[in-house]
Every structure is written in C-alpha cells, then in structure tokens.
C-alpha cells in the first residue's frame, strides 16, 4: 500500500497560549518576578483557562514560571550569576550550531546568508553615516531592520544545523536572555561606533567559516560573538 502524505501537527489553543505567554516573557510584557494567575492570563489572551493551564504546565516544567500557591504563579526570576551561566550555555550551543551548519552547509544556505549581509551592509553604512552627522536618533527604523536581518541570519544557521534538540535547547535559553532595546543599541553606536562595526563584521567572518566548511573556526567565532555580548549586561545581541 502506498504511503500517504504526512499531516501537519495541529496547532491547539494550548500551543498558541504557550507561544504567546512565552513571547510576552521574552519581550518583557510579563516581567521577571511578576505574579500571575490562570484566569488573569486567560482574560488577557481572550481564551478560556483550560489552554492557559496547559501552557503553564509546560512553562513550569521549563522553569520559566514557578508555582507559589494553589492558584498563584510567578514569572521566574533568577540571580545575575545564574543568568550569566545560562547566557554562557546559550553561547556554547550557538557555537555547536555553527559547527554543524558548517558541516552540513549547502550552496543555497551560503547564498542566502551572503544576500542577508549584503542587505544589512547598506543599512549599516547609513547608520554610521548618521552617527557622523549627529542624526542617529532618526534612524531607529534602519536599526530595527538590521536587527531583524541578523536575527534571520542566525535562524538560518540554526535551521541548517538540522538538530531539533539543540534548537529546542536554544529556544528555552532565550527566554532568560536579557532584554535588549533599540535605544540602547543606538547609545552604543553613538558612543562606540567602532565596537558596533567590529561586532557587525563578525557576522561576515562567521559566514566565511561556514562557507569554507571550517567547523572549528565557525564554532569559535559563534561562541565568542555571543558570549561577549552576553557578558555586557543590558546590551542587545545582534
């Protein structure tokens, strides 16, 4: 008997509630240490308590939410040392992901990454020019586009690594990543433009290592890039 095409996994309300609550924690809409209830979250999401209960069960398992009483919960808050350790773990994972991407690279991947950086190059040139002219605060939209391009750049590398377990571990570690806002990045460009350019160019070096299939170098570059950013508290990670 011929095989039938596989059906995509259904996305339940519980899945959607999980994704929405998790994203709210990542972005800071739900603050670290904030007390919440199932009913309150359900009302904010516009759903019944049942899918929220399912979502919270998973978030509690991941240590993102902690139960403080029979009906009360709290968004997990960890001390700075623990957050530093989580950030270093994330950087190690990103290094391994880059290693696997270099091992499994395809021409399509390399081409798409080069195209992404070519697009970002134009915007970064605009930002550095604005920095010299003193008009950097008018370029928040360009900076947001650069950050979005670089986020896609790293996402493509993760997908190319082809390791769903590592993707899941990275996704969990990001919940605890420190919040990085665009205005802080603008301040960093304005005060230390050479540092911003140096960190931006690290993406090109990483891409070159992946394109050449240099696993060791790709691992080292990705780890160094991310762990350096993680150690500078309050700064985003492009």
JSON list of C-alpha atoms in Angstrom, two decimals:
[
{"chain": "A", "resi": 1, "resn": "UNK", "atom": "CA", "xyz": [0.00, 0.00, 0.00]},
{"chain": "A", "resi": 2, "resn": "UNK", "atom": "CA", "xyz": [1.39, 3.40, -0.99]},
{"chain": "A", "resi": 3, "resn": "UNK", "atom": "CA", "xyz": [2.28, 5.77, 1.83]},
{"chain": "A", "resi": 4, "resn": "UNK", "atom": "CA", "xyz": [0.07, 8.78, 2.34]},
{"chain": "A", "resi": 5, "resn": "UNK", "atom": "CA", "xyz": [1.47, 12.29, 2.86]},
{"chain": "A", "resi": 6, "resn": "UNK", "atom": "CA", "xyz": [2.03, 13.16, 6.49]},
{"chain": "A", "resi": 7, "resn": "UNK", "atom": "CA", "xyz": [-0.43, 15.57, 8.01]},
{"chain": "A", "resi": 8, "resn": "UNK", "atom": "CA", "xyz": [0.98, 18.62, 9.78]},
{"chain": "A", "resi": 9, "resn": "UNK", "atom": "CA", "xyz": [0.70, 18.58, 13.55]},
{"chain": "A", "resi": 10, "resn": "UNK", "atom": "CA", "xyz": [-2.38, 20.54, 14.66]},
{"chain": "A", "resi": 11, "resn": "UNK", "atom": "CA", "xyz": [-1.79, 23.81, 16.50]},
{"chain": "A", "resi": 12, "resn": "UNK", "atom": "CA", "xyz": [-4.02, 23.76, 19.55]},
{"chain": "A", "resi": 13, "resn": "UNK", "atom": "CA", "xyz": [-5.18, 26.68, 21.67]},
{"chain": "A", "resi": 14, "resn": "UNK", "atom": "CA", "xyz": [-2.81, 25.37, 24.33]},
{"chain": "A", "resi": 15, "resn": "UNK", "atom": "CA", "xyz": [0.09, 25.62, 21.87]},
{"chain": "A", "resi": 16, "resn": "UNK", "atom": "CA", "xyz": [-0.91, 29.16, 20.96]},
{"chain": "A", "resi": 17, "resn": "UNK", "atom": "CA", "xyz": [-1.27, 30.16, 24.60]},
{"chain": "A", "resi": 18, "resn": "UNK", "atom": "CA", "xyz": [2.16, 28.69, 25.36]},
{"chain": "A", "resi": 19, "resn": "UNK", "atom": "CA", "xyz": [3.77, 30.63, 22.49]},
{"chain": "A", "resi": 20, "resn": "UNK", "atom": "CA", "xyz": [2.01, 33.88, 23.45]},
{"chain": "A", "resi": 21, "resn": "UNK", "atom": "CA", "xyz": [2.92, 33.70, 27.15]},
{"chain": "A", "resi": 22, "resn": "UNK", "atom": "CA", "xyz": [6.49, 32.71, 26.37]},
{"chain": "A", "resi": 23, "resn": "UNK", "atom": "CA", "xyz": [6.89, 35.60, 23.92]},
{"chain": "A", "resi": 24, "resn": "UNK", "atom": "CA", "xyz": [5.45, 38.00, 26.49]},
{"chain": "A", "resi": 25, "resn": "UNK", "atom": "CA", "xyz": [8.12, 36.87, 28.95]},
{"chain": "A", "resi": 26, "resn": "UNK", "atom": "CA", "xyz": [10.91, 37.21, 26.37]},
{"chain": "A", "resi": 27, "resn": "UNK", "atom": "CA", "xyz": [9.83, 40.74, 25.39]},
{"chain": "A", "resi": 28, "resn": "UNK", "atom": "CA", "xyz": [9.20, 41.85, 28.96]},
{"chain": "A", "resi": 29, "resn": "UNK", "atom": "CA", "xyz": [5.43, 42.30, 28.69]},
{"chain": "A", "resi": 30, "resn": "UNK", "atom": "CA", "xyz": [5.36, 39.82, 31.57]},
{"chain": "A", "resi": 31, "resn": "UNK", "atom": "CA", "xyz": [8.12, 40.93, 33.92]},
{"chain": "A", "resi": 32, "resn": "UNK", "atom": "CA", "xyz": [10.51, 38.73, 35.88]},
{"chain": "A", "resi": 33, "resn": "UNK", "atom": "CA", "xyz": [9.03, 38.11, 39.31]},
{"chain": "A", "resi": 34, "resn": "UNK", "atom": "CA", "xyz": [5.55, 39.27, 38.28]},
{"chain": "A", "resi": 35, "resn": "UNK", "atom": "CA", "xyz": [2.71, 37.37, 39.94]},
{"chain": "A", "resi": 36, "resn": "UNK", "atom": "CA", "xyz": [0.07, 35.95, 37.59]},
{"chain": "A", "resi": 37, "resn": "UNK", "atom": "CA", "xyz": [-2.98, 33.70, 37.69]},
{"chain": "A", "resi": 38, "resn": "UNK", "atom": "CA", "xyz": [-4.51, 31.36, 35.16]},
{"chain": "A", "resi": 39, "resn": "UNK", "atom": "CA", "xyz": [-7.69, 33.41, 34.96]},
{"chain": "A", "resi": 40, "resn": "UNK", "atom": "CA", "xyz": [-5.84, 36.70, 34.56]},
{"chain": "A", "resi": 41, "resn": "UNK", "atom": "CA", "xyz": [-3.72, 35.32, 31.71]},
{"chain": "A", "resi": 42, "resn": "UNK", "atom": "CA", "xyz": [-6.77, 33.74, 30.09]},
{"chain": "A", "resi": 43, "resn": "UNK", "atom": "CA", "xyz": [-8.58, 37.08, 30.18]},
{"chain": "A", "resi": 44, "resn": "UNK", "atom": "CA", "xyz": [-5.58, 38.89, 28.66]},
{"chain": "A", "resi": 45, "resn": "UNK", "atom": "CA", "xyz": [-5.34, 36.30, 25.90]},
{"chain": "A", "resi": 46, "resn": "UNK", "atom": "CA", "xyz": [-9.10, 36.15, 25.32]},
{"chain": "A", "resi": 47, "resn": "UNK", "atom": "CA", "xyz": [-9.36, 32.38, 25.84]},
{"chain": "A", "resi": 48, "resn": "UNK", "atom": "CA", "xyz": [-10.73, 30.02, 28.48]},
{"chain": "A", "resi": 49, "resn": "UNK", "atom": "CA", "xyz": [-8.49, 28.97, 31.41]},
{"chain": "A", "resi": 50, "resn": "UNK", "atom": "CA", "xyz": [-8.06, 25.42, 30.02]},
{"chain": "A", "resi": 51, "resn": "UNK", "atom": "CA", "xyz": [-5.50, 26.19, 27.25]},
{"chain": "A", "resi": 52, "resn": "UNK", "atom": "CA", "xyz": [-3.69, 28.58, 29.60]},
{"chain": "A", "resi": 53, "resn": "UNK", "atom": "CA", "xyz": [-3.48, 25.80, 32.19]},
{"chain": "A", "resi": 54, "resn": "UNK", "atom": "CA", "xyz": [-1.92, 23.53, 29.56]},
{"chain": "A", "resi": 55, "resn": "UNK", "atom": "CA", "xyz": [0.57, 26.24, 28.57]},
{"chain": "A", "resi": 56, "resn": "UNK", "atom": "CA", "xyz": [1.54, 26.97, 32.16]},
{"chain": "A", "resi": 57, "resn": "UNK", "atom": "CA", "xyz": [2.13, 23.28, 32.83]},
{"chain": "A", "resi": 58, "resn": "UNK", "atom": "CA", "xyz": [4.83, 23.31, 30.14]},
{"chain": "A", "resi": 59, "resn": "UNK", "atom": "CA", "xyz": [6.30, 26.64, 31.26]},
{"chain": "A", "resi": 60, "resn": "UNK", "atom": "CA", "xyz": [6.54, 25.39, 34.85]},
{"chain": "A", "resi": 61, "resn": "UNK", "atom": "CA", "xyz": [8.33, 22.29, 33.58]},
{"chain": "A", "resi": 62, "resn": "UNK", "atom": "CA", "xyz": [10.81, 24.56, 31.77]},
{"chain": "A", "resi": 63, "resn": "UNK", "atom": "CA", "xyz": [11.36, 26.62, 34.97]},
{"chain": "A", "resi": 64, "resn": "UNK", "atom": "CA", "xyz": [10.13, 29.73, 33.20]},
{"chain": "A", "resi": 65, "resn": "UNK", "atom": "CA", "xyz": [7.14, 30.03, 35.55]},
{"chain": "A", "resi": 66, "resn": "UNK", "atom": "CA", "xyz": [7.05, 28.88, 39.17]},
{"chain": "A", "resi": 67, "resn": "UNK", "atom": "CA", "xyz": [4.01, 27.98, 41.25]},
{"chain": "A", "resi": 68, "resn": "UNK", "atom": "CA", "xyz": [3.80, 29.94, 44.51]},
{"chain": "A", "resi": 69, "resn": "UNK", "atom": "CA", "xyz": [0.44, 28.63, 45.75]},
{"chain": "A", "resi": 70, "resn": "UNK", "atom": "CA", "xyz": [-2.58, 26.51, 44.76]},
{"chain": "A", "resi": 71, "resn": "UNK", "atom": "CA", "xyz": [-3.85, 29.22, 42.37]},
{"chain": "A", "resi": 72, "resn": "UNK", "atom": "CA", "xyz": [-0.95, 31.65, 42.13]},
{"chain": "A", "resi": 73, "resn": "UNK", "atom": "CA", "xyz": [2.14, 31.67, 39.94]},
{"chain": "A", "resi": 74, "resn": "UNK", "atom": "CA", "xyz": [5.11, 33.90, 39.31]},
{"chain": "A", "resi": 75, "resn": "UNK", "atom": "CA", "xyz": [7.32, 34.58, 36.32]},
{"chain": "A", "resi": 76, "resn": "UNK", "atom": "CA", "xyz": [10.67, 33.07, 37.29]},
{"chain": "A", "resi": 77, "resn": "UNK", "atom": "CA", "xyz": [13.37, 35.45, 38.48]},
{"chain": "A", "resi": 78, "resn": "UNK", "atom": "CA", "xyz": [16.96, 34.26, 38.70]},
{"chain": "A", "resi": 79, "resn": "UNK", "atom": "CA", "xyz": [20.01, 35.90, 40.25]},
{"chain": "A", "resi": 80, "resn": "UNK", "atom": "CA", "xyz": [22.61, 37.54, 37.97]},
{"chain": "A", "resi": 81, "resn": "UNK", "atom": "CA", "xyz": [25.10, 34.68, 38.37]},
{"chain": "A", "resi": 82, "resn": "UNK", "atom": "CA", "xyz": [22.54, 32.12, 37.19]},
{"chain": "A", "resi": 83, "resn": "UNK", "atom": "CA", "xyz": [21.59, 34.33, 34.25]},
{"chain": "A", "resi": 84, "resn": "UNK", "atom": "CA", "xyz": [25.25, 34.65, 33.32]},
{"chain": "A", "resi": 85, "resn": "UNK", "atom": "CA", "xyz": [25.60, 30.86, 33.36]},
{"chain": "A", "resi": 86, "resn": "UNK", "atom": "CA", "xyz": [22.50, 30.46, 31.19]},
{"chain": "A", "resi": 87, "resn": "UNK", "atom": "CA", "xyz": [23.89, 33.04, 28.76]},
{"chain": "A", "resi": 88, "resn": "UNK", "atom": "CA", "xyz": [27.19, 31.18, 28.55]},
{"chain": "A", "resi": 89, "resn": "UNK", "atom": "CA", "xyz": [25.32, 27.93, 27.93]},
{"chain": "A", "resi": 90, "resn": "UNK", "atom": "CA", "xyz": [23.42, 29.63, 25.11]},
{"chain": "A", "resi": 91, "resn": "UNK", "atom": "CA", "xyz": [26.71, 30.83, 23.60]},
{"chain": "A", "resi": 92, "resn": "UNK", "atom": "CA", "xyz": [28.13, 27.30, 23.76]},
{"chain": "A", "resi": 93, "resn": "UNK", "atom": "CA", "xyz": [25.06, 25.97, 22.00]},
{"chain": "A", "resi": 94, "resn": "UNK", "atom": "CA", "xyz": [25.32, 28.64, 19.31]},
{"chain": "A", "resi": 95, "resn": "UNK", "atom": "CA", "xyz": [28.93, 27.60, 18.72]},
{"chain": "A", "resi": 96, "resn": "UNK", "atom": "CA", "xyz": [27.91, 23.98, 18.24]},
{"chain": "A", "resi": 97, "resn": "UNK", "atom": "CA", "xyz": [25.07, 25.01, 15.94]},
{"chain": "A", "resi": 98, "resn": "UNK", "atom": "CA", "xyz": [27.53, 26.96, 13.77]},
{"chain": "A", "resi": 99, "resn": "UNK", "atom": "CA", "xyz": [29.83, 23.92, 13.72]},
{"chain": "A", "resi": 100, "resn": "UNK", "atom": "CA", "xyz": [27.02, 21.68, 12.46]},
{"chain": "A", "resi": 101, "resn": "UNK", "atom": "CA", "xyz": [25.92, 24.30, 9.92]},
{"chain": "A", "resi": 102, "resn": "UNK", "atom": "CA", "xyz": [29.47, 24.39, 8.52]},
{"chain": "A", "resi": 103, "resn": "UNK", "atom": "CA", "xyz": [29.45, 20.58, 8.34]},
{"chain": "A", "resi": 104, "resn": "UNK", "atom": "CA", "xyz": [26.08, 20.41, 6.57]},
{"chain": "A", "resi": 105, "resn": "UNK", "atom": "CA", "xyz": [26.30, 23.63, 4.55]},
{"chain": "A", "resi": 106, "resn": "UNK", "atom": "CA", "xyz": [24.65, 23.93, 1.16]},
{"chain": "A", "resi": 107, "resn": "UNK", "atom": "CA", "xyz": [25.15, 26.46, -1.60]},
{"chain": "A", "resi": 108, "resn": "UNK", "atom": "CA", "xyz": [21.58, 27.66, -1.05]},
{"chain": "A", "resi": 109, "resn": "UNK", "atom": "CA", "xyz": [22.36, 28.40, 2.60]},
{"chain": "A", "resi": 110, "resn": "UNK", "atom": "CA", "xyz": [25.59, 30.24, 1.81]},
{"chain": "A", "resi": 111, "resn": "UNK", "atom": "CA", "xyz": [23.91, 32.30, -0.90]},
{"chain": "A", "resi": 112, "resn": "UNK", "atom": "CA", "xyz": [21.02, 33.30, 1.35]},
{"chain": "A", "resi": 113, "resn": "UNK", "atom": "CA", "xyz": [23.40, 34.33, 4.14]},
{"chain": "A", "resi": 114, "resn": "UNK", "atom": "CA", "xyz": [25.52, 36.43, 1.79]},
{"chain": "A", "resi": 115, "resn": "UNK", "atom": "CA", "xyz": [22.36, 38.11, 0.48]},
{"chain": "A", "resi": 116, "resn": "UNK", "atom": "CA", "xyz": [21.24, 38.90, 4.04]},
{"chain": "A", "resi": 117, "resn": "UNK", "atom": "CA", "xyz": [24.54, 40.58, 4.90]},
{"chain": "A", "resi": 118, "resn": "UNK", "atom": "CA", "xyz": [24.57, 42.49, 1.61]},
{"chain": "A", "resi": 119, "resn": "UNK", "atom": "CA", "xyz": [21.18, 43.96, 2.56]},
{"chain": "A", "resi": 120, "resn": "UNK", "atom": "CA", "xyz": [22.38, 44.77, 6.07]},
{"chain": "A", "resi": 121, "resn": "UNK", "atom": "CA", "xyz": [25.61, 46.37, 4.76]},
{"chain": "A", "resi": 122, "resn": "UNK", "atom": "CA", "xyz": [23.62, 49.16, 3.11]},
{"chain": "A", "resi": 123, "resn": "UNK", "atom": "CA", "xyz": [21.72, 49.88, 6.30]},
{"chain": "A", "resi": 124, "resn": "UNK", "atom": "CA", "xyz": [24.82, 49.78, 8.50]},
{"chain": "A", "resi": 125, "resn": "UNK", "atom": "CA", "xyz": [26.54, 52.25, 6.17]},
{"chain": "A", "resi": 126, "resn": "UNK", "atom": "CA", "xyz": [23.52, 54.53, 6.60]},
{"chain": "A", "resi": 127, "resn": "UNK", "atom": "CA", "xyz": [23.73, 54.22, 10.38]},
{"chain": "A", "resi": 128, "resn": "UNK", "atom": "CA", "xyz": [27.44, 55.01, 10.56]},
{"chain": "A", "resi": 129, "resn": "UNK", "atom": "CA", "xyz": [26.92, 58.00, 8.28]},
{"chain": "A", "resi": 130, "resn": "UNK", "atom": "CA", "xyz": [24.11, 59.21, 10.55]},
{"chain": "A", "resi": 131, "resn": "UNK", "atom": "CA", "xyz": [26.39, 58.77, 13.56]},
{"chain": "A", "resi": 132, "resn": "UNK", "atom": "CA", "xyz": [28.95, 61.07, 11.99]},
{"chain": "A", "resi": 133, "resn": "UNK", "atom": "CA", "xyz": [26.24, 63.62, 11.10]},
{"chain": "A", "resi": 134, "resn": "UNK", "atom": "CA", "xyz": [24.67, 63.52, 14.56]},
{"chain": "A", "resi": 135, "resn": "UNK", "atom": "CA", "xyz": [21.32, 62.26, 13.23]},
{"chain": "A", "resi": 136, "resn": "UNK", "atom": "CA", "xyz": [21.49, 58.72, 14.60]},
{"chain": "A", "resi": 137, "resn": "UNK", "atom": "CA", "xyz": [18.32, 59.07, 16.67]},
{"chain": "A", "resi": 138, "resn": "UNK", "atom": "CA", "xyz": [16.40, 59.46, 13.42]},
{"chain": "A", "resi": 139, "resn": "UNK", "atom": "CA", "xyz": [17.48, 56.00, 12.21]},
{"chain": "A", "resi": 140, "resn": "UNK", "atom": "CA", "xyz": [15.62, 53.70, 14.61]},
{"chain": "A", "resi": 141, "resn": "UNK", "atom": "CA", "xyz": [13.78, 52.09, 11.68]},
{"chain": "A", "resi": 142, "resn": "UNK", "atom": "CA", "xyz": [17.03, 51.25, 9.88]},
{"chain": "A", "resi": 143, "resn": "UNK", "atom": "CA", "xyz": [18.48, 49.80, 13.07]},
{"chain": "A", "resi": 144, "resn": "UNK", "atom": "CA", "xyz": [15.35, 47.70, 13.62]},
{"chain": "A", "resi": 145, "resn": "UNK", "atom": "CA", "xyz": [15.73, 46.32, 10.09]},
{"chain": "A", "resi": 146, "resn": "UNK", "atom": "CA", "xyz": [19.40, 45.47, 10.71]},
{"chain": "A", "resi": 147, "resn": "UNK", "atom": "CA", "xyz": [18.50, 43.62, 13.91]},
{"chain": "A", "resi": 148, "resn": "UNK", "atom": "CA", "xyz": [15.73, 41.72, 12.10]},
{"chain": "A", "resi": 149, "resn": "UNK", "atom": "CA", "xyz": [18.09, 40.75, 9.26]},
{"chain": "A", "resi": 150, "resn": "UNK", "atom": "CA", "xyz": [20.70, 39.48, 11.70]},
{"chain": "A", "resi": 151, "resn": "UNK", "atom": "CA", "xyz": [18.08, 37.55, 13.64]},
{"chain": "A", "resi": 152, "resn": "UNK", "atom": "CA", "xyz": [17.09, 35.79, 10.39]},
{"chain": "A", "resi": 153, "resn": "UNK", "atom": "CA", "xyz": [20.79, 35.24, 9.64]},
{"chain": "A", "resi": 154, "resn": "UNK", "atom": "CA", "xyz": [21.21, 33.29, 12.88]},
{"chain": "A", "resi": 155, "resn": "UNK", "atom": "CA", "xyz": [17.90, 31.48, 12.44]},
{"chain": "A", "resi": 156, "resn": "UNK", "atom": "CA", "xyz": [19.02, 30.18, 9.04]},
{"chain": "A", "resi": 157, "resn": "UNK", "atom": "CA", "xyz": [22.24, 28.90, 10.57]},
{"chain": "A", "resi": 158, "resn": "UNK", "atom": "CA", "xyz": [20.25, 27.11, 13.28]},
{"chain": "A", "resi": 159, "resn": "UNK", "atom": "CA", "xyz": [17.95, 25.54, 10.68]},
{"chain": "A", "resi": 160, "resn": "UNK", "atom": "CA", "xyz": [20.96, 24.46, 8.60]},
{"chain": "A", "resi": 161, "resn": "UNK", "atom": "CA", "xyz": [22.43, 22.69, 11.64]},
{"chain": "A", "resi": 162, "resn": "UNK", "atom": "CA", "xyz": [19.46, 20.32, 11.37]},
{"chain": "A", "resi": 163, "resn": "UNK", "atom": "CA", "xyz": [19.39, 19.40, 15.05]},
{"chain": "A", "resi": 164, "resn": "UNK", "atom": "CA", "xyz": [15.90, 19.86, 16.54]},
{"chain": "A", "resi": 165, "resn": "UNK", "atom": "CA", "xyz": [17.04, 19.04, 20.08]},
{"chain": "A", "resi": 166, "resn": "UNK", "atom": "CA", "xyz": [19.62, 21.83, 20.04]},
{"chain": "A", "resi": 167, "resn": "UNK", "atom": "CA", "xyz": [17.08, 24.21, 18.51]},
{"chain": "A", "resi": 168, "resn": "UNK", "atom": "CA", "xyz": [14.74, 23.45, 21.43]},
{"chain": "A", "resi": 169, "resn": "UNK", "atom": "CA", "xyz": [17.51, 24.00, 23.99]},
{"chain": "A", "resi": 170, "resn": "UNK", "atom": "CA", "xyz": [18.44, 27.31, 22.38]},
{"chain": "A", "resi": 171, "resn": "UNK", "atom": "CA", "xyz": [14.81, 28.41, 22.33]},
{"chain": "A", "resi": 172, "resn": "UNK", "atom": "CA", "xyz": [14.50, 27.65, 26.05]},
{"chain": "A", "resi": 173, "resn": "UNK", "atom": "CA", "xyz": [17.70, 29.51, 26.94]},
{"chain": "A", "resi": 174, "resn": "UNK", "atom": "CA", "xyz": [16.50, 32.61, 25.09]},
{"chain": "A", "resi": 175, "resn": "UNK", "atom": "CA", "xyz": [13.60, 33.01, 27.48]},
{"chain": "A", "resi": 176, "resn": "UNK", "atom": "CA", "xyz": [16.18, 34.01, 30.09]},
{"chain": "A", "resi": 177, "resn": "UNK", "atom": "CA", "xyz": [18.22, 36.29, 27.79]},
{"chain": "A", "resi": 178, "resn": "UNK", "atom": "CA", "xyz": [18.48, 39.84, 28.99]},
{"chain": "A", "resi": 179, "resn": "UNK", "atom": "CA", "xyz": [16.19, 42.28, 27.29]},
{"chain": "A", "resi": 180, "resn": "UNK", "atom": "CA", "xyz": [17.88, 44.40, 24.63]},
{"chain": "A", "resi": 181, "resn": "UNK", "atom": "CA", "xyz": [16.22, 47.53, 23.38]},
{"chain": "A", "resi": 182, "resn": "UNK", "atom": "CA", "xyz": [16.88, 49.53, 20.25]},
{"chain": "A", "resi": 183, "resn": "UNK", "atom": "CA", "xyz": [17.57, 52.76, 22.09]},
{"chain": "A", "resi": 184, "resn": "UNK", "atom": "CA", "xyz": [20.39, 51.07, 24.00]},
{"chain": "A", "resi": 185, "resn": "UNK", "atom": "CA", "xyz": [21.91, 49.94, 20.73]},
{"chain": "A", "resi": 186, "resn": "UNK", "atom": "CA", "xyz": [21.68, 53.49, 19.38]},
{"chain": "A", "resi": 187, "resn": "UNK", "atom": "CA", "xyz": [23.50, 54.69, 22.50]},
{"chain": "A", "resi": 188, "resn": "UNK", "atom": "CA", "xyz": [26.20, 52.10, 21.89]},
{"chain": "A", "resi": 189, "resn": "UNK", "atom": "CA", "xyz": [26.64, 53.09, 18.24]},
{"chain": "A", "resi": 190, "resn": "UNK", "atom": "CA", "xyz": [26.77, 56.76, 19.21]},
{"chain": "A", "resi": 191, "resn": "UNK", "atom": "CA", "xyz": [29.39, 56.29, 21.95]},
{"chain": "A", "resi": 192, "resn": "UNK", "atom": "CA", "xyz": [31.45, 53.44, 20.49]},
{"chain": "A", "resi": 193, "resn": "UNK", "atom": "CA", "xyz": [30.75, 53.17, 16.74]},
{"chain": "A", "resi": 194, "resn": "UNK", "atom": "CA", "xyz": [33.95, 51.17, 16.17]},
{"chain": "A", "resi": 195, "resn": "UNK", "atom": "CA", "xyz": [32.71, 48.47, 18.57]},
{"chain": "A", "resi": 196, "resn": "UNK", "atom": "CA", "xyz": [29.38, 48.22, 16.77]},
{"chain": "A", "resi": 197, "resn": "UNK", "atom": "CA", "xyz": [31.12, 47.89, 13.39]},
{"chain": "A", "resi": 198, "resn": "UNK", "atom": "CA", "xyz": [33.54, 45.31, 14.73]},
{"chain": "A", "resi": 199, "resn": "UNK", "atom": "CA", "xyz": [30.72, 43.18, 16.11]},
{"chain": "A", "resi": 200, "resn": "UNK", "atom": "CA", "xyz": [28.73, 43.56, 12.93]},
{"chain": "A", "resi": 201, "resn": "UNK", "atom": "CA", "xyz": [31.68, 42.38, 10.83]},
{"chain": "A", "resi": 202, "resn": "UNK", "atom": "CA", "xyz": [31.94, 39.26, 12.98]},
{"chain": "A", "resi": 203, "resn": "UNK", "atom": "CA", "xyz": [28.90, 38.01, 11.06]},
{"chain": "A", "resi": 204, "resn": "UNK", "atom": "CA", "xyz": [30.87, 38.11, 7.82]},
{"chain": "A", "resi": 205, "resn": "UNK", "atom": "CA", "xyz": [33.75, 36.17, 9.40]},
{"chain": "A", "resi": 206, "resn": "UNK", "atom": "CA", "xyz": [31.29, 33.56, 10.66]},
{"chain": "A", "resi": 207, "resn": "UNK", "atom": "CA", "xyz": [29.69, 33.26, 7.24]},
{"chain": "A", "resi": 208, "resn": "UNK", "atom": "CA", "xyz": [33.10, 32.81, 5.60]},
{"chain": "A", "resi": 209, "resn": "UNK", "atom": "CA", "xyz": [33.93, 29.98, 8.03]},
{"chain": "A", "resi": 210, "resn": "UNK", "atom": "CA", "xyz": [30.62, 28.24, 7.31]},
{"chain": "A", "resi": 211, "resn": "UNK", "atom": "CA", "xyz": [31.04, 28.69, 3.55]},
{"chain": "A", "resi": 212, "resn": "UNK", "atom": "CA", "xyz": [34.51, 27.11, 3.74]},
{"chain": "A", "resi": 213, "resn": "UNK", "atom": "CA", "xyz": [33.25, 24.25, 5.90]},
{"chain": "A", "resi": 214, "resn": "UNK", "atom": "CA", "xyz": [35.66, 25.22, 8.69]},
{"chain": "A", "resi": 215, "resn": "UNK", "atom": "CA", "xyz": [33.79, 23.70, 11.64]},
{"chain": "A", "resi": 216, "resn": "UNK", "atom": "CA", "xyz": [36.33, 24.60, 14.31]},
{"chain": "A", "resi": 217, "resn": "UNK", "atom": "CA", "xyz": [36.51, 28.25, 13.28]},
{"chain": "A", "resi": 218, "resn": "UNK", "atom": "CA", "xyz": [32.73, 28.57, 12.89]},
{"chain": "A", "resi": 219, "resn": "UNK", "atom": "CA", "xyz": [32.24, 27.14, 16.40]},
{"chain": "A", "resi": 220, "resn": "UNK", "atom": "CA", "xyz": [34.83, 29.50, 17.91]},
{"chain": "A", "resi": 221, "resn": "UNK", "atom": "CA", "xyz": [33.55, 32.61, 16.12]},
{"chain": "A", "resi": 222, "resn": "UNK", "atom": "CA", "xyz": [29.90, 31.99, 17.02]},
{"chain": "A", "resi": 223, "resn": "UNK", "atom": "CA", "xyz": [30.70, 31.24, 20.65]},
{"chain": "A", "resi": 224, "resn": "UNK", "atom": "CA", "xyz": [32.97, 34.28, 21.03]},
{"chain": "A", "resi": 225, "resn": "UNK", "atom": "CA", "xyz": [30.46, 36.59, 19.35]},
{"chain": "A", "resi": 226, "resn": "UNK", "atom": "CA", "xyz": [27.58, 35.57, 21.60]},
{"chain": "A", "resi": 227, "resn": "UNK", "atom": "CA", "xyz": [29.41, 35.16, 24.90]},
{"chain": "A", "resi": 228, "resn": "UNK", "atom": "CA", "xyz": [30.98, 38.62, 24.52]},
{"chain": "A", "resi": 229, "resn": "UNK", "atom": "CA", "xyz": [27.54, 40.15, 24.02]},
{"chain": "A", "resi": 230, "resn": "UNK", "atom": "CA", "xyz": [26.08, 38.17, 26.91]},
{"chain": "A", "resi": 231, "resn": "UNK", "atom": "CA", "xyz": [28.73, 39.49, 29.29]},
{"chain": "A", "resi": 232, "resn": "UNK", "atom": "CA", "xyz": [27.87, 43.11, 28.51]},
{"chain": "A", "resi": 233, "resn": "UNK", "atom": "CA", "xyz": [24.76, 43.49, 30.59]},
{"chain": "A", "resi": 234, "resn": "UNK", "atom": "CA", "xyz": [21.90, 45.45, 29.15]},
{"chain": "A", "resi": 235, "resn": "UNK", "atom": "CA", "xyz": [23.19, 45.34, 25.57]},
{"chain": "A", "resi": 236, "resn": "UNK", "atom": "CA", "xyz": [21.36, 43.50, 22.80]},
{"chain": "A", "resi": 237, "resn": "UNK", "atom": "CA", "xyz": [22.87, 40.72, 20.74]},
{"chain": "A", "resi": 238, "resn": "UNK", "atom": "CA", "xyz": [22.77, 41.40, 17.03]}
]
